[in-house]
Short mmCIF file of C-alpha atoms and ligand atoms in Angstrom, two decimals:
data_model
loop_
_atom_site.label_atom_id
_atom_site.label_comp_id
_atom_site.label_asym_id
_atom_site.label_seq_id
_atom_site.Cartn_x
_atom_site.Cartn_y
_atom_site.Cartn_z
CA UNK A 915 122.17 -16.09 49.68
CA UNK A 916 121.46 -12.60 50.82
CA UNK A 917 119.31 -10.44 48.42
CA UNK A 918 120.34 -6.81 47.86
CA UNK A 919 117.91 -4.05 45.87
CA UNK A 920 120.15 -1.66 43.53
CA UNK A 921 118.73 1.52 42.82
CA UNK A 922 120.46 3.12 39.72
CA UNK A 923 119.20 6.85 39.31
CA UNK A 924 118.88 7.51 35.37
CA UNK A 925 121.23 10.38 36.48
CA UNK A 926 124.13 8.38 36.64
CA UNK A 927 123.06 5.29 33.95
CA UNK A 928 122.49 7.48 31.20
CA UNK A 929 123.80 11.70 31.67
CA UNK A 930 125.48 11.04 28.23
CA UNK A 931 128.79 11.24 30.08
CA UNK A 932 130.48 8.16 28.76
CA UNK A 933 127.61 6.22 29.13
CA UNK A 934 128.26 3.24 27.41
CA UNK A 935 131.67 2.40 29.27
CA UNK A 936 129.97 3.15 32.81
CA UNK A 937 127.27 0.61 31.85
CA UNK A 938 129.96 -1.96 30.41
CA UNK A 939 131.48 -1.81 33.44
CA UNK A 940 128.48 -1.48 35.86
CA UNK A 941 127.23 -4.84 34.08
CA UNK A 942 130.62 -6.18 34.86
CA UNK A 943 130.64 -5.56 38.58
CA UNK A 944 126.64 -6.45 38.83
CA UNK A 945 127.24 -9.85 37.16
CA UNK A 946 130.67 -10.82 39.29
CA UNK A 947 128.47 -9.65 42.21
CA UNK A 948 125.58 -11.57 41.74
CA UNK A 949 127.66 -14.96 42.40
CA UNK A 950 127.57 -13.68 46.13
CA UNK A 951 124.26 -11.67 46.70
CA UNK A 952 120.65 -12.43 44.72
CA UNK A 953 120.56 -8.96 42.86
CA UNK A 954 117.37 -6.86 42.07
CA UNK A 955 117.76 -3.49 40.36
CA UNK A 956 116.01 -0.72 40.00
CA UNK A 957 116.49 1.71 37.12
CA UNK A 958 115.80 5.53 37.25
CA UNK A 959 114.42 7.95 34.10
CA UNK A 960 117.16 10.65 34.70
CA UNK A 961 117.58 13.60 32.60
CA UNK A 962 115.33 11.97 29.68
CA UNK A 963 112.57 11.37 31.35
CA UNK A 964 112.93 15.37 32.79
CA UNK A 965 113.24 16.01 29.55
CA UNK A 966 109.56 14.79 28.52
CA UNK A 967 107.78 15.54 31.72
CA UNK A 968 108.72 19.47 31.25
CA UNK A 969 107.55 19.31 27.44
CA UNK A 970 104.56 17.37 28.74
CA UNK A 971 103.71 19.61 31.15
CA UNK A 972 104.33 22.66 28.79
CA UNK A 973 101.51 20.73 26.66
CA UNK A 974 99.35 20.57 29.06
CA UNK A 975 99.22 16.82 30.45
CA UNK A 976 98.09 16.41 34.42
CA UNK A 977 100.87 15.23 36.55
CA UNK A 978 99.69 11.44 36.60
CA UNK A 979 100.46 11.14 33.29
CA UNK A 980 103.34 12.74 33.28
CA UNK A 981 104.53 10.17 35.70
CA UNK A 982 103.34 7.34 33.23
CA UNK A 983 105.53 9.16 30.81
CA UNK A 984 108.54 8.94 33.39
CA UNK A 985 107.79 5.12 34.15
CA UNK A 986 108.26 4.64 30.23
CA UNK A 987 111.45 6.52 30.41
CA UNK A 988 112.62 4.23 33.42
CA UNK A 989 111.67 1.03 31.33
CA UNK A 990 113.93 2.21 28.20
CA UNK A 991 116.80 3.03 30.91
CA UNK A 992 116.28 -0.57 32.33
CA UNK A 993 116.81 -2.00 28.93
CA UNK A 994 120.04 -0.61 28.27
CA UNK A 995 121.54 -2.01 31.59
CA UNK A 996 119.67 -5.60 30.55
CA UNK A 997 121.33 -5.65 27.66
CA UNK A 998 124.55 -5.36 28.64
CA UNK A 999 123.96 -7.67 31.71
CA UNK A 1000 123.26 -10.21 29.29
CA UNK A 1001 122.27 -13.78 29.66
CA UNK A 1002 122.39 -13.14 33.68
CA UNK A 1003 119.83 -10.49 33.46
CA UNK A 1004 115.97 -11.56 33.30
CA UNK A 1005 115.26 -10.28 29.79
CA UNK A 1006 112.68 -6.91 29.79
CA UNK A 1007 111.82 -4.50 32.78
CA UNK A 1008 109.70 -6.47 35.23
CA UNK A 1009 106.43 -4.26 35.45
CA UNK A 1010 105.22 -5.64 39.10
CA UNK A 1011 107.07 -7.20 42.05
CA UNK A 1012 105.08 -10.37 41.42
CA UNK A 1013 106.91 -10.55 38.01
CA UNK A 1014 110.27 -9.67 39.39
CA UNK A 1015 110.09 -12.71 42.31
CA UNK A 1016 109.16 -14.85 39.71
CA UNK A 1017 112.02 -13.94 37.18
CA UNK A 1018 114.37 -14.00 40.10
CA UNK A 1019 113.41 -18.31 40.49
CA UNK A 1020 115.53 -18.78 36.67
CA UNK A 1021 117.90 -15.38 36.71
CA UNK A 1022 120.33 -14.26 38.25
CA UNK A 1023 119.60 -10.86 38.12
CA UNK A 1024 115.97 -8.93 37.98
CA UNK A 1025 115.88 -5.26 36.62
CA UNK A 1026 112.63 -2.96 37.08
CA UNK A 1027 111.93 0.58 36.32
CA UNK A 1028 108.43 2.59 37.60
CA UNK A 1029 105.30 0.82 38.95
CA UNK A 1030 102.47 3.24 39.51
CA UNK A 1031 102.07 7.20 39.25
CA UNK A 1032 103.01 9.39 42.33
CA UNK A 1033 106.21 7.95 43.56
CA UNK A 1034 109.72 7.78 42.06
CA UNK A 1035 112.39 4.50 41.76
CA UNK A 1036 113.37 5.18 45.31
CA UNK A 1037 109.78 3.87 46.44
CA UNK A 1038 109.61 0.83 43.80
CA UNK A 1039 112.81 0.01 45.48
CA UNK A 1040 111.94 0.01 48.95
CA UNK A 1041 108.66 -1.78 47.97
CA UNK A 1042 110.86 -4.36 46.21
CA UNK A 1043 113.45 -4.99 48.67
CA UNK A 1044 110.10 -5.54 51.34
CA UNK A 1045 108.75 -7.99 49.15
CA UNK A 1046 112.23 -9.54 47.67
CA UNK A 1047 113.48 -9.77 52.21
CA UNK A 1048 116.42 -7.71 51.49
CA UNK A 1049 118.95 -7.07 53.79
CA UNK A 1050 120.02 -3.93 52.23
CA UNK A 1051 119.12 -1.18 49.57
CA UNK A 1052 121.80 0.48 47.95
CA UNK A 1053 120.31 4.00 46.33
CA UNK A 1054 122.66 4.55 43.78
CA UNK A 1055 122.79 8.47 42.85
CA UNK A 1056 124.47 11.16 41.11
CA UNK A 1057 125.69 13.00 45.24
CA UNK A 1058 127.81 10.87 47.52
CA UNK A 1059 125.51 10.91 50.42
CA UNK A 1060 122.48 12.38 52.36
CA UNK A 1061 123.46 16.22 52.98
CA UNK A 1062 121.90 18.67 55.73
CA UNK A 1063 120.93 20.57 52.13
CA UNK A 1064 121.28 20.63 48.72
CA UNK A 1065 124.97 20.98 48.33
CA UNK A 1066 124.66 22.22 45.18
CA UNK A 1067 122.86 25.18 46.37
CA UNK A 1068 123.88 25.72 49.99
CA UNK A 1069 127.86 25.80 51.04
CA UNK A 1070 126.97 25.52 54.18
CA UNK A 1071 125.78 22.00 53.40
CA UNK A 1072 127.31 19.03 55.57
CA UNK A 1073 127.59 15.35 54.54
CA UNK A 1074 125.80 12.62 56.99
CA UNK A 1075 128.13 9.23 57.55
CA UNK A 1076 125.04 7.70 59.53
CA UNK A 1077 121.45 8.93 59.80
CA UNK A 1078 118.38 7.33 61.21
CA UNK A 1079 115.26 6.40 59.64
CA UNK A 1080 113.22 9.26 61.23
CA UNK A 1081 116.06 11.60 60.05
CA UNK A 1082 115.64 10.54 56.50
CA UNK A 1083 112.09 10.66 56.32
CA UNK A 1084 112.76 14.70 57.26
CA UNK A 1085 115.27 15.31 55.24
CA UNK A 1086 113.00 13.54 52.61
CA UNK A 1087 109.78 15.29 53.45
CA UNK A 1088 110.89 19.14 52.18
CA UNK A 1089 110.59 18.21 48.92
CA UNK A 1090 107.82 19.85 46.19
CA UNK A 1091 105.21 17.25 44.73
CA UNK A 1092 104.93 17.32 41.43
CA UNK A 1093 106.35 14.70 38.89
CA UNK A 1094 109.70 14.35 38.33
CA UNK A 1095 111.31 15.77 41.65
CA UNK A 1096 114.93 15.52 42.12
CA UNK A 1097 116.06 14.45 46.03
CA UNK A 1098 118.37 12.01 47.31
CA UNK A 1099 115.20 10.30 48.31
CA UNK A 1100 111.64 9.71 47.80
CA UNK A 1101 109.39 10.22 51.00
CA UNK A 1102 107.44 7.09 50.31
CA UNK A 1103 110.50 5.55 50.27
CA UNK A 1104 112.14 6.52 53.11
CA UNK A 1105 108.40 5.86 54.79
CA UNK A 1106 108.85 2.04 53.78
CA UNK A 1107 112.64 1.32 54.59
CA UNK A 1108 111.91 2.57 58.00
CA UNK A 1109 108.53 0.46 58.08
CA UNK A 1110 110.61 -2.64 57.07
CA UNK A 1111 113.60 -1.57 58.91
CA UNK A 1112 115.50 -2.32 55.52
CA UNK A 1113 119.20 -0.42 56.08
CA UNK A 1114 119.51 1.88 53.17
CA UNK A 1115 123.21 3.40 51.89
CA UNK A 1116 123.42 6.29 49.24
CA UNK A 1117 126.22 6.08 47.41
CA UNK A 1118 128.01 8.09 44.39
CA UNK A 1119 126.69 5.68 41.85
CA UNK A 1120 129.61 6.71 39.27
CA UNK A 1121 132.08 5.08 41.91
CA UNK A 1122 132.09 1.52 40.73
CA UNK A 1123 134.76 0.90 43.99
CA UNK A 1124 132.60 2.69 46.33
CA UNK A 1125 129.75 1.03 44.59
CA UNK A 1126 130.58 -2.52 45.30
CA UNK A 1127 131.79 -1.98 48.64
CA UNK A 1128 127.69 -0.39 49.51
CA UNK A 1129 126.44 -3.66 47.96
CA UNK A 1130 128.33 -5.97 50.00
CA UNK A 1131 127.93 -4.31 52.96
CA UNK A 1132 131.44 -3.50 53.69
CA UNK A 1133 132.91 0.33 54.73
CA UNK A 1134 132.04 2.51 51.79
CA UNK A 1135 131.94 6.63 51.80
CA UNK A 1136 128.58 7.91 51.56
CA UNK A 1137 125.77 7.51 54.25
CA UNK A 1138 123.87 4.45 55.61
CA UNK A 1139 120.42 4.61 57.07
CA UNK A 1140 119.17 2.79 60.03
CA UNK A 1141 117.52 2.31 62.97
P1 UTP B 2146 112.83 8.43 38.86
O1 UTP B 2146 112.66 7.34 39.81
O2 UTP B 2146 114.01 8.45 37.99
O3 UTP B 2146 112.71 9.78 39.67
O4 UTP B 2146 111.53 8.48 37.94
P2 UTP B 2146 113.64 11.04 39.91
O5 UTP B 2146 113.83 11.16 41.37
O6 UTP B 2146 112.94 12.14 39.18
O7 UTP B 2146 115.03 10.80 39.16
P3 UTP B 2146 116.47 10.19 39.52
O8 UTP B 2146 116.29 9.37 40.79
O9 UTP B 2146 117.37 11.36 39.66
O10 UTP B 2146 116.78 9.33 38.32
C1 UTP B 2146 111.30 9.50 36.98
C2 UTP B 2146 109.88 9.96 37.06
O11 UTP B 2146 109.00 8.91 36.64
C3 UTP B 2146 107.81 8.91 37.41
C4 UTP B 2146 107.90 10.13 38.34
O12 UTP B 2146 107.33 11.24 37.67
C5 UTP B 2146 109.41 10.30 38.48
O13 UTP B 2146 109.76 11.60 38.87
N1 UTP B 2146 107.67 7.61 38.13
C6 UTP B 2146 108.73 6.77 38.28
C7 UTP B 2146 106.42 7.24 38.64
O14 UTP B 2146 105.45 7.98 38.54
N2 UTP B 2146 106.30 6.01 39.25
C8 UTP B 2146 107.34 5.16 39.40
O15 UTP B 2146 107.14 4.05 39.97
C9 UTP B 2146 108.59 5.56 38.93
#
């Protein structure tokens, strides 16, 4: 069985947009997928773990642990989706790959939020799906593809069907340090999918259709990374 990494931003899990009925029916689609593909996700911290890292910051804490406040925020994110996976879903946030292979030998599906200070999700993904010999991360997020910029900001802004690796670590690299950044992907990251050669889509995460056509690998609108 092929295994597939997930990576569900907290910006689409939890935006308090109907929440609960996107994570009924993200469980839904993760379980009936996991019959075909071994399944690891990742969860993101979102707009609540923003949330604390500004007031953190505004109190005075040093970046690192700010991020240790984000990786808590991930973790609380990760249980919600566990819950609702249910008996499928290895039961708490696996805090290290070594945990996650393990919990993969008796579940179906194996859910993890942060690791370490000074990367985001995207990273613990790309680390995972090395470790985990994935075929494929899926970076589920909030925009429906890599842009030339932010296309929030910039009208100008053009979607990208197909980029390379190189291209993404560009793209990637213009972005501030500093916890709690918000890009369509992490540098360190992008620097390990290319490393492992791991293909990498971005998808509109809120698009369970879209969504489940990235994670099988068929034709899905958003961009794929490779080679
Ligand atoms: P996210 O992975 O959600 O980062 O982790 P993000 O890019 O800010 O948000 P999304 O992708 O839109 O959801 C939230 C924060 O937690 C810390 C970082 O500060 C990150 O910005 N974090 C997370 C870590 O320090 N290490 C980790 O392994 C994961």
């Amino acid at each position: 069985m092929d295994t597939v990494v997930v990576s569900i931003g907290g910006s689409i899990l939890v935006p308090d947009e109907d929440d609960k009925d996107y994570i009924v029916k993200l469980a839904e689609l993760l379980n009936g997928i996991s019959e075909k593909v071994r399944l690891f996700i990742v969860v993101g911290g979102g707009r609540i773990a923003r949330y604390y890292i500004r007031l953190g910051r505004s109190l005075g804490a040093d970046e690192s642990y700010l991020d240790d406040i984000g990786i808590e925020v991930t973790r609380l994110n990760a249980r919600m989706l566990i819950i609702a996976l249910g008996d499928s879903a290895y039961h708490v946030p696996a805090e290290t790959f070594d945990e996650a292979l393990s919990a993969a030998k008796n579940h179906k599906i194996v859910i993890m939020g942060g690791t370490h200070p000074g990367h985001t999700t995207d990273a613990v993904s790309a680390m995972l799906g090395e470790r985990a010999g994935a075929i494929r991360l899926v970076n589920a997020t909030s925009v429906d593809g890599v842009y030339t910029a932010d296309p929030k900001k910039d009208p100008d802004a053009r979607k990208l069907d197909k980029i390379t690796f190189n291209e993404l670590i560009e793209i990637c690299m213009k972005v501030p340090p500093g916890a709690g950044p918000n890009v369509v992907f992490d540098p360190l990251g992008a620097k390990i999918v290319a490393r492992s050669g791991i293909e990498t889509s971005v998808v509109q995460g809120r698009d369970l259709v879209e969504l489940e056509k990235a994670i099988l690998g068929k034709e899905f609108l958003g961009t794929v990374i490779s080679g």
